[in-house]
PDB file of C-alpha atoms in Angstrom:
ATOM      1  CA  MET F   1    -102.041  16.196  12.261  1.00 55.00           C
ATOM      2  CA  SER F   2     -98.305  16.896  13.091  1.00 51.00           C
ATOM      3  CA  ILE F   3     -95.390  14.794  11.702  1.00 45.00           C
ATOM      4  CA  SER F   4     -94.530  13.911  15.289  1.00 48.00           C
ATOM      5  CA  THR F   5     -97.919  12.701  16.143  1.00 47.00           C
ATOM      6  CA  VAL F   6     -98.069  10.778  12.873  1.00 42.00           C
ATOM      7  CA  GLY F   7     -94.642   9.167  13.953  1.00 47.00           C
ATOM      8  CA  LYS F   8     -95.816   8.208  17.361  1.00 46.00           C
ATOM      9  CA  LYS F   9     -98.798   6.510  16.046  1.00 48.00           C
ATOM     10  CA  LEU F  10     -96.849   4.658  13.367  1.00 40.00           C
ATOM     11  CA  SER F  11     -94.370   3.598  16.003  1.00 47.00           C
ATOM     12  CA  THR F  12     -97.309   2.129  18.235  1.00 48.00           C
ATOM     13  CA  ALA F  13     -98.590   0.368  15.134  1.00 47.00           C
ATOM     14  CA  ALA F  14     -95.315  -1.077  14.401  1.00 45.00           C
ATOM     15  CA  ILE F  15     -95.100  -2.474  17.962  1.00 42.00           C
ATOM     16  CA  ALA F  16     -98.484  -3.755  17.873  1.00 45.00           C
ATOM     17  CA  ALA F  17     -97.734  -5.425  14.580  1.00 43.00           C
ATOM     18  CA  VAL F  18     -94.776  -7.302  16.189  1.00 41.00           C
ATOM     19  CA  ALA F  19     -96.985  -8.315  19.208  1.00 42.00           C
ATOM     20  CA  ILE F  20     -99.540  -9.853  16.908  1.00 43.00           C
ATOM     21  CA  VAL F  21     -96.834 -11.683  14.894  1.00 44.00           C
ATOM     22  CA  LEU F  22     -95.614 -13.047  18.269  1.00 45.00           C
ATOM     23  CA  GLY F  23     -98.955 -13.951  19.477  1.00 46.00           C
ATOM     24  CA  ILE F  24     -99.647 -16.118  16.546  1.00 43.00           C
ATOM     25  CA  GLY F  25     -97.528 -18.869  18.099  1.00 44.00           C
ATOM     26  CA  ALA F  26     -99.358 -18.835  21.243  1.00 46.00           C
ATOM     27  CA  VAL F  27    -102.912 -19.622  19.737  1.00 52.00           C
ATOM     28  CA  ALA F  28    -103.897 -23.152  20.621  1.00 64.00           C
ATOM     29  CA  GLN F  29    -106.430 -25.104  18.692  1.00 86.00           C
ATOM     30  CA  ALA F  30    -109.140 -27.109  20.595  1.00 95.00           C
ATOM     31  CA  THR F  31    -108.616 -30.939  20.486  1.00 97.00           C
ATOM     32  CA  VAL F  32    -111.529 -33.386  20.852  1.00 98.00           C
ATOM     33  CA  LEU F  33    -111.021 -36.984  22.048  1.00 98.00           C
ATOM     34  CA  THR F  34    -113.769 -39.075  20.874  1.00 98.00           C
ATOM     35  CA  PHE F  35    -112.207 -42.659  21.870  1.00 98.00           C
ATOM     36  CA  ASP F  36    -113.149 -43.941  18.580  1.00 97.00           C
ATOM     37  CA  ASP F  37    -109.564 -43.718  17.110  1.00 97.00           C
ATOM     38  CA  ILE F  38    -107.966 -46.161  19.512  1.00 97.00           C
ATOM     39  CA  ALA F  39    -107.683 -49.750  18.407  1.00 94.00           C
ATOM     40  CA  PRO F  40    -111.189 -51.453  17.800  1.00 92.00           C
ATOM     41  CA  ILE F  41    -112.400 -53.762  20.481  1.00 90.00           C
ATOM     42  CA  SER F  42    -115.383 -56.122  20.881  1.00 84.00           C
ATOM     43  CA  TYR F  43    -116.118 -54.871  24.429  1.00 88.00           C
ATOM     44  CA  TYR F  44    -113.701 -52.970  26.697  1.00 94.00           C
ATOM     45  CA  GLU F  45    -110.206 -52.275  27.276  1.00 96.00           C
ATOM     46  CA  GLN F  46    -107.840 -49.881  29.222  1.00 98.00           C
ATOM     47  CA  ILE F  47    -107.217 -46.482  27.510  1.00 98.00           C
ATOM     48  CA  PRO F  48    -103.427 -46.557  26.581  1.00 98.00           C
ATOM     49  CA  ASN F  49    -101.271 -43.990  28.024  1.00 98.00           C
ATOM     50  CA  GLY F  50    -100.206 -41.578  25.420  1.00 98.00           C
ATOM     51  CA  TYR F  51    -103.727 -41.363  23.822  1.00 98.00           C
ATOM     52  CA  GLY F  52    -104.307 -37.681  23.066  1.00 97.00           C
ATOM     53  CA  GLY F  53    -100.943 -36.976  24.818  1.00 97.00           C
ATOM     54  CA  PHE F  54    -102.337 -37.852  28.324  1.00 98.00           C
ATOM     55  CA  ASN F  55    -101.699 -40.564  30.945  1.00 98.00           C
ATOM     56  CA  TRP F  56    -104.912 -42.338  31.883  1.00 98.00           C
ATOM     57  CA  ASP F  57    -105.401 -43.891  35.318  1.00 98.00           C
ATOM     58  CA  ASN F  58    -108.289 -46.194  35.887  1.00 98.00           C
ATOM     59  CA  PHE F  59    -109.879 -45.091  32.500  1.00 98.00           C
ATOM     60  CA  ASN F  60    -111.121 -47.710  30.189  1.00 98.00           C
ATOM     61  CA  TYR F  61    -112.922 -47.452  26.768  1.00 98.00           C
ATOM     62  CA  VAL F  62    -116.028 -49.660  25.675  1.00 96.00           C
ATOM     63  CA  ASN F  63    -117.930 -50.373  22.639  1.00 94.00           C
ATOM     64  CA  GLY F  64    -121.400 -48.911  23.607  1.00 91.00           C
ATOM     65  CA  LEU F  65    -123.150 -50.851  20.969  1.00 89.00           C
ATOM     66  CA  ASN F  66    -122.388 -54.115  22.618  1.00 85.00           C
ATOM     67  CA  THR F  67    -125.557 -55.883  23.410  1.00 64.00           C
ATOM     68  CA  ILE F  68    -124.757 -56.385  27.068  1.00 77.00           C
ATOM     69  CA  ASP F  69    -124.793 -52.525  27.655  1.00 73.00           C
ATOM     70  CA  ARG F  70    -127.807 -51.650  25.495  1.00 82.00           C
ATOM     71  CA  ARG F  71    -130.037 -48.895  27.233  1.00 87.00           C
ATOM     72  CA  THR F  72    -127.230 -48.176  29.638  1.00 94.00           C
ATOM     73  CA  GLY F  73    -125.248 -45.061  29.841  1.00 95.00           C
ATOM     74  CA  TYR F  74    -122.518 -46.552  27.842  1.00 95.00           C
ATOM     75  CA  ASP F  75    -125.004 -46.913  24.779  1.00 95.00           C
ATOM     76  CA  ASN F  76    -127.031 -43.750  25.500  1.00 96.00           C
ATOM     77  CA  GLY F  77    -123.719 -41.680  26.203  1.00 97.00           C
ATOM     78  CA  ARG F  78    -122.302 -42.006  22.728  1.00 97.00           C
ATOM     79  CA  VAL F  79    -121.994 -38.536  21.169  1.00 97.00           C
ATOM     80  CA  SER F  80    -119.556 -39.603  18.226  1.00 94.00           C
ATOM     81  CA  GLY F  81    -118.984 -43.082  16.903  1.00 94.00           C
ATOM     82  CA  ASP F  82    -119.396 -46.266  19.058  1.00 94.00           C
ATOM     83  CA  TYR F  83    -116.929 -45.872  21.959  1.00 97.00           C
ATOM     84  CA  VAL F  84    -116.842 -43.936  25.157  1.00 97.00           C
ATOM     85  CA  ALA F  85    -114.634 -43.806  28.163  1.00 98.00           C
ATOM     86  CA  PHE F  86    -115.528 -44.903  31.657  1.00 98.00           C
ATOM     87  CA  ASN F  87    -114.162 -45.158  35.173  1.00 98.00           C
ATOM     88  CA  GLY F  88    -113.020 -48.678  35.957  1.00 97.00           C
ATOM     89  CA  ASP F  89    -115.102 -50.319  38.809  1.00 96.00           C
ATOM     90  CA  GLY F  90    -116.873 -46.975  39.386  1.00 97.00           C
ATOM     91  CA  ASN F  91    -113.761 -45.868  41.237  1.00 98.00           C
ATOM     92  CA  PRO F  92    -111.803 -42.403  40.922  1.00 98.00           C
ATOM     93  CA  ALA F  93    -110.186 -41.950  37.685  1.00 98.00           C
ATOM     94  CA  LEU F  94    -107.378 -39.514  36.640  1.00 98.00           C
ATOM     95  CA  VAL F  95    -106.030 -37.891  33.459  1.00 98.00           C
ATOM     96  CA  SER F  96    -102.800 -36.012  33.448  1.00 98.00           C
ATOM     97  CA  ASN F  97    -100.430 -34.199  31.153  1.00 95.00           C
ATOM     98  CA  SER F  98     -98.263 -31.172  31.037  1.00 95.00           C
ATOM     99  CA  VAL F  99    -100.230 -28.005  31.402  1.00 97.00           C
ATOM    100  CA  PHE F 100    -103.459 -27.803  29.368  1.00 98.00           C
ATOM    101  CA  ASP F 101    -106.932 -26.185  29.558  1.00 98.00           C
ATOM    102  CA  PHE F 102    -109.841 -28.693  29.757  1.00 98.00           C
ATOM    103  CA  ASN F 103    -112.886 -27.141  28.101  1.00 98.00           C
ATOM    104  CA  SER F 104    -115.551 -29.464  28.023  1.00 98.00           C
ATOM    105  CA  ALA F 105    -116.977 -33.041  27.942  1.00 98.00           C
ATOM    106  CA  TYR F 106    -120.214 -35.244  27.769  1.00 98.00           C
ATOM    107  CA  LEU F 107    -120.929 -37.217  30.839  1.00 98.00           C
ATOM    108  CA  THR F 108    -123.449 -39.927  31.268  1.00 98.00           C
ATOM    109  CA  ALA F 109    -124.353 -42.165  34.169  1.00 97.00           C
ATOM    110  CA  ALA F 110    -123.735 -45.721  33.147  1.00 96.00           C
ATOM    111  CA  TRP F 111    -126.096 -47.430  35.652  1.00 95.00           C
ATOM    112  CA  ASN F 112    -127.576 -45.095  38.189  1.00 96.00           C
ATOM    113  CA  ASN F 113    -129.866 -42.195  37.399  1.00 96.00           C
ATOM    114  CA  GLY F 114    -129.055 -39.084  39.544  1.00 97.00           C
ATOM    115  CA  LEU F 115    -125.447 -39.948  39.675  1.00 98.00           C
ATOM    116  CA  SER F 116    -123.041 -37.141  41.017  1.00 98.00           C
ATOM    117  CA  VAL F 117    -119.822 -36.659  39.257  1.00 98.00           C
ATOM    118  CA  THR F 118    -117.123 -34.397  40.735  1.00 98.00           C
ATOM    119  CA  VAL F 119    -114.276 -33.264  38.370  1.00 98.00           C
ATOM    120  CA  LYS F 120    -111.298 -31.428  40.061  1.00 98.00           C
ATOM    121  CA  GLY F 121    -108.575 -29.580  38.099  1.00 98.00           C
ATOM    122  CA  LEU F 122    -105.148 -29.658  39.747  1.00 98.00           C
ATOM    123  CA  LYS F 123    -101.725 -28.169  39.179  1.00 98.00           C
ATOM    124  CA  SER F 124     -98.689 -29.531  40.893  1.00 98.00           C
ATOM    125  CA  GLY F 125    -100.905 -31.360  43.282  1.00 98.00           C
ATOM    126  CA  ALA F 126    -102.966 -28.204  44.302  1.00 98.00           C
ATOM    127  CA  THR F 127    -106.769 -27.910  43.568  1.00 98.00           C
ATOM    128  CA  LEU F 128    -107.601 -25.024  41.237  1.00 98.00           C
ATOM    129  CA  TYR F 129    -110.988 -26.016  40.280  1.00 98.00           C
ATOM    130  CA  SER F 130    -113.839 -28.311  41.235  1.00 98.00           C
ATOM    131  CA  LYS F 131    -117.437 -28.974  39.871  1.00 98.00           C
ATOM    132  CA  THR F 132    -119.958 -31.480  40.549  1.00 98.00           C
ATOM    133  CA  VAL F 133    -122.715 -32.384  38.054  1.00 98.00           C
ATOM    134  CA  VAL F 134    -125.647 -34.777  38.428  1.00 98.00           C
ATOM    135  CA  VAL F 135    -126.204 -36.973  35.257  1.00 98.00           C
ATOM    136  CA  ASP F 136    -128.669 -39.810  34.260  1.00 97.00           C
ATOM    137  CA  THR F 137    -128.367 -42.996  32.165  1.00 96.00           C
ATOM    138  CA  THR F 138    -130.759 -41.695  29.426  1.00 96.00           C
ATOM    139  CA  GLN F 139    -128.653 -39.131  27.582  1.00 97.00           C
ATOM    140  CA  PRO F 140    -125.316 -37.387  27.585  1.00 98.00           C
ATOM    141  CA  THR F 141    -125.041 -34.111  29.371  1.00 98.00           C
ATOM    142  CA  LEU F 142    -122.451 -31.531  27.934  1.00 98.00           C
ATOM    143  CA  VAL F 143    -120.489 -30.010  30.723  1.00 98.00           C
ATOM    144  CA  ASN F 144    -118.456 -26.793  30.049  1.00 98.00           C
ATOM    145  CA  PHE F 145    -115.624 -26.893  32.677  1.00 98.00           C
ATOM    146  CA  ASP F 146    -113.331 -24.135  31.545  1.00 98.00           C
ATOM    147  CA  PHE F 147    -110.524 -25.445  33.715  1.00 98.00           C
ATOM    148  CA  PHE F 148    -107.285 -23.287  32.619  1.00 98.00           C
ATOM    149  CA  GLY F 149    -103.811 -24.039  33.216  1.00 98.00           C
ATOM    150  CA  VAL F 150    -104.155 -27.477  34.972  1.00 98.00           C
ATOM    151  CA  ASP F 151    -102.039 -30.626  34.589  1.00 98.00           C
ATOM    152  CA  GLU F 152    -104.260 -33.196  36.251  1.00 98.00           C
ATOM    153  CA  LEU F 153    -107.997 -34.062  36.339  1.00 98.00           C
ATOM    154  CA  LYS F 154    -109.581 -36.124  38.939  1.00 98.00           C
ATOM    155  CA  PHE F 155    -113.045 -37.681  38.459  1.00 98.00           C
ATOM    156  CA  THR F 156    -115.102 -39.087  41.267  1.00 98.00           C
ATOM    157  CA  SER F 157    -118.658 -40.466  41.013  1.00 98.00           C
ATOM    158  CA  PHE F 158    -121.208 -41.371  43.767  1.00 98.00           C
ATOM    159  CA  GLY F 159    -124.778 -41.827  44.536  1.00 97.00           C
ATOM    160  CA  GLY F 160    -127.714 -42.096  42.279  1.00 96.00           C
ATOM    161  CA  VAL F 161    -130.317 -44.861  42.056  1.00 95.00           C
ATOM    162  CA  GLU F 162    -130.430 -47.797  39.298  1.00 93.00           C
ATOM    163  CA  PRO F 163    -133.640 -47.567  37.419  1.00 92.00           C
ATOM    164  CA  ASP F 164    -135.972 -50.462  37.301  1.00 89.00           C
ATOM    165  CA  TYR F 165    -135.335 -51.443  33.695  1.00 84.00           C
ATOM    166  CA  LEU F 166    -131.528 -51.708  34.464  1.00 86.00           C
ATOM    167  CA  ILE F 167    -131.673 -53.908  37.477  1.00 75.00           C
ATOM    168  CA  LYS F 168    -130.212 -57.424  36.886  1.00 70.00           C
ATOM    169  CA  SER F 169    -128.092 -55.939  34.126  1.00 69.00           C
ATOM    170  CA  GLY F 170    -125.292 -54.415  36.170  1.00 71.00           C
ATOM    171  CA  ALA F 171    -124.703 -51.841  38.953  1.00 78.00           C
ATOM    172  CA  GLY F 172    -122.331 -49.247  40.093  1.00 92.00           C
ATOM    173  CA  THR F 173    -121.221 -45.646  40.042  1.00 97.00           C
ATOM    174  CA  HIS F 174    -119.659 -45.876  36.549  1.00 97.00           C
ATOM    175  CA  PHE F 175    -119.955 -42.973  34.291  1.00 98.00           C
ATOM    176  CA  ALA F 176    -119.459 -42.629  30.477  1.00 98.00           C
ATOM    177  CA  LEU F 177    -117.188 -39.922  29.039  1.00 98.00           C
ATOM    178  CA  ASP F 178    -117.146 -38.879  25.524  1.00 98.00           C
ATOM    179  CA  ASN F 179    -115.905 -35.843  23.266  1.00 98.00           C
ATOM    180  CA  PHE F 180    -113.280 -34.854  25.875  1.00 98.00           C
ATOM    181  CA  THR F 181    -112.282 -31.296  24.609  1.00 98.00           C
ATOM    182  CA  PHE F 182    -109.118 -29.520  25.684  1.00 98.00           C
ATOM    183  CA  ASN F 183    -106.418 -27.014  24.589  1.00 97.00           C
ATOM    184  CA  GLU F 184    -102.817 -27.659  24.814  1.00 90.00           C
ATOM    185  CA  LYS F 185    -100.749 -24.764  26.104  1.00 82.00           C
ATOM    186  CA  ALA F 186     -98.652 -23.615  23.244  1.00 58.00           C
ATOM    187  CA  THR F 187     -95.012 -23.551  23.589  1.00 47.00           C
ATOM    188  CA  SER F 188     -93.919 -22.508  20.054  1.00 43.00           C
ATOM    189  CA  VAL F 189     -92.819 -18.794  19.723  1.00 42.00           C
ATOM    190  CA  PRO F 190     -90.468 -17.102  17.424  1.00 43.00           C
ATOM    191  CA  GLU F 191     -86.788 -17.705  18.092  1.00 45.00           C
ATOM    192  CA  PRO F 192     -84.989 -14.907  19.839  1.00 48.00           C
ATOM    193  CA  THR F 193     -82.892 -14.394  16.858  1.00 50.00           C
ATOM    194  CA  LEU F 194     -86.028 -13.467  14.681  1.00 49.00           C
ATOM    195  CA  LEU F 195     -87.152 -10.667  17.084  1.00 47.00           C
ATOM    196  CA  PRO F 196     -84.612  -8.060  15.858  1.00 55.00           C
ATOM    197  CA  ALA F 197     -85.593  -8.908  12.236  1.00 51.00           C
ATOM    198  CA  LEU F 198     -89.436  -8.563  13.040  1.00 42.00           C
ATOM    199  CA  LEU F 199     -88.688  -5.344  14.808  1.00 46.00           C
ATOM    200  CA  THR F 200     -86.750  -4.052  11.685  1.00 55.00           C
ATOM    201  CA  ILE F 201     -89.533  -4.891   9.244  1.00 46.00           C
ATOM    202  CA  ALA F 202     -92.154  -3.259  11.377  1.00 47.00           C
ATOM    203  CA  THR F 203     -89.991  -0.134  11.819  1.00 50.00           C
ATOM    204  CA  LEU F 204     -89.204   0.010   7.978  1.00 49.00           C
ATOM    205  CA  SER F 205     -92.921  -0.289   7.338  1.00 50.00           C
ATOM    206  CA  ALA F 206     -93.690   2.495   9.725  1.00 47.00           C
ATOM    207  CA  GLY F 207     -91.037   4.769   8.101  1.00 52.00           C
ATOM    208  CA  SER F 208     -92.133   4.204   4.635  1.00 52.00           C
ATOM    209  CA  VAL F 209     -95.592   5.336   5.586  1.00 46.00           C
ATOM    210  CA  LEU F 210     -94.272   8.397   7.394  1.00 44.00           C
ATOM    211  CA  ARG F 211     -92.139   9.338   4.170  1.00 52.00           C
ATOM    212  CA  ARG F 212     -95.222   9.233   2.209  1.00 54.00           C
ATOM    213  CA  LYS F 213     -97.132  11.377   4.578  1.00 51.00           C
ATOM    214  CA  GLN F 214     -94.222  13.964   4.389  1.00 50.00           C
ATOM    215  CA  LEU F 215     -94.160  14.112   0.586  1.00 45.00           C
ATOM    216  CA  LYS F 216     -97.857  14.761   0.569  1.00 51.00           C
ATOM    217  CA  GLN F 217     -97.502  17.551   2.745  1.00 54.00           C
ATOM    218  CA  SER F 218     -94.582  19.195   0.984  1.00 49.00           C
TER     219      SER F 218
END
């Protein structure tokens, strides 16, 4: 292999090394919201804005172990801990933030088997994604949404039939939500003043390897 070829390959490697270093800041770790780390409550309360870095519109959280809700989707929909989120009065509910990726969540119908839940992912008011799933009261359903680069989620539920064993207990198109998993869009990258230093280090490393190659050939 010629010296010039080696040099070209080392230069390419140096650039790739810098790209890798720059890319480290762009890696975002998935975060799971379980609704178990909000203030403990005896029954249900509104999810406070700021929880998980989001604004929550018409989303409450409830203690699924409460005897009033035993055998409902609030009880059966618990994936981790005692608490789940739900849409107040069975009406549409919103989650908003700066740009994020919505990965997945567990959904459970609170009262109606065969409940349909439509989730839309929006950015700047425009709908980028829409997915409708059908869920029951008996167990949570893991839904992989994979909504990338959205700043708002809209949850709407409708339909379904209340099973006999829940009649007189309650009613409505409420759903339980647990283990809300998302990725924040990373904003941290190396300062511009660091770029020349990174390039210098990568170039010096490549030059050192090239000199050793030349000495071996002499």
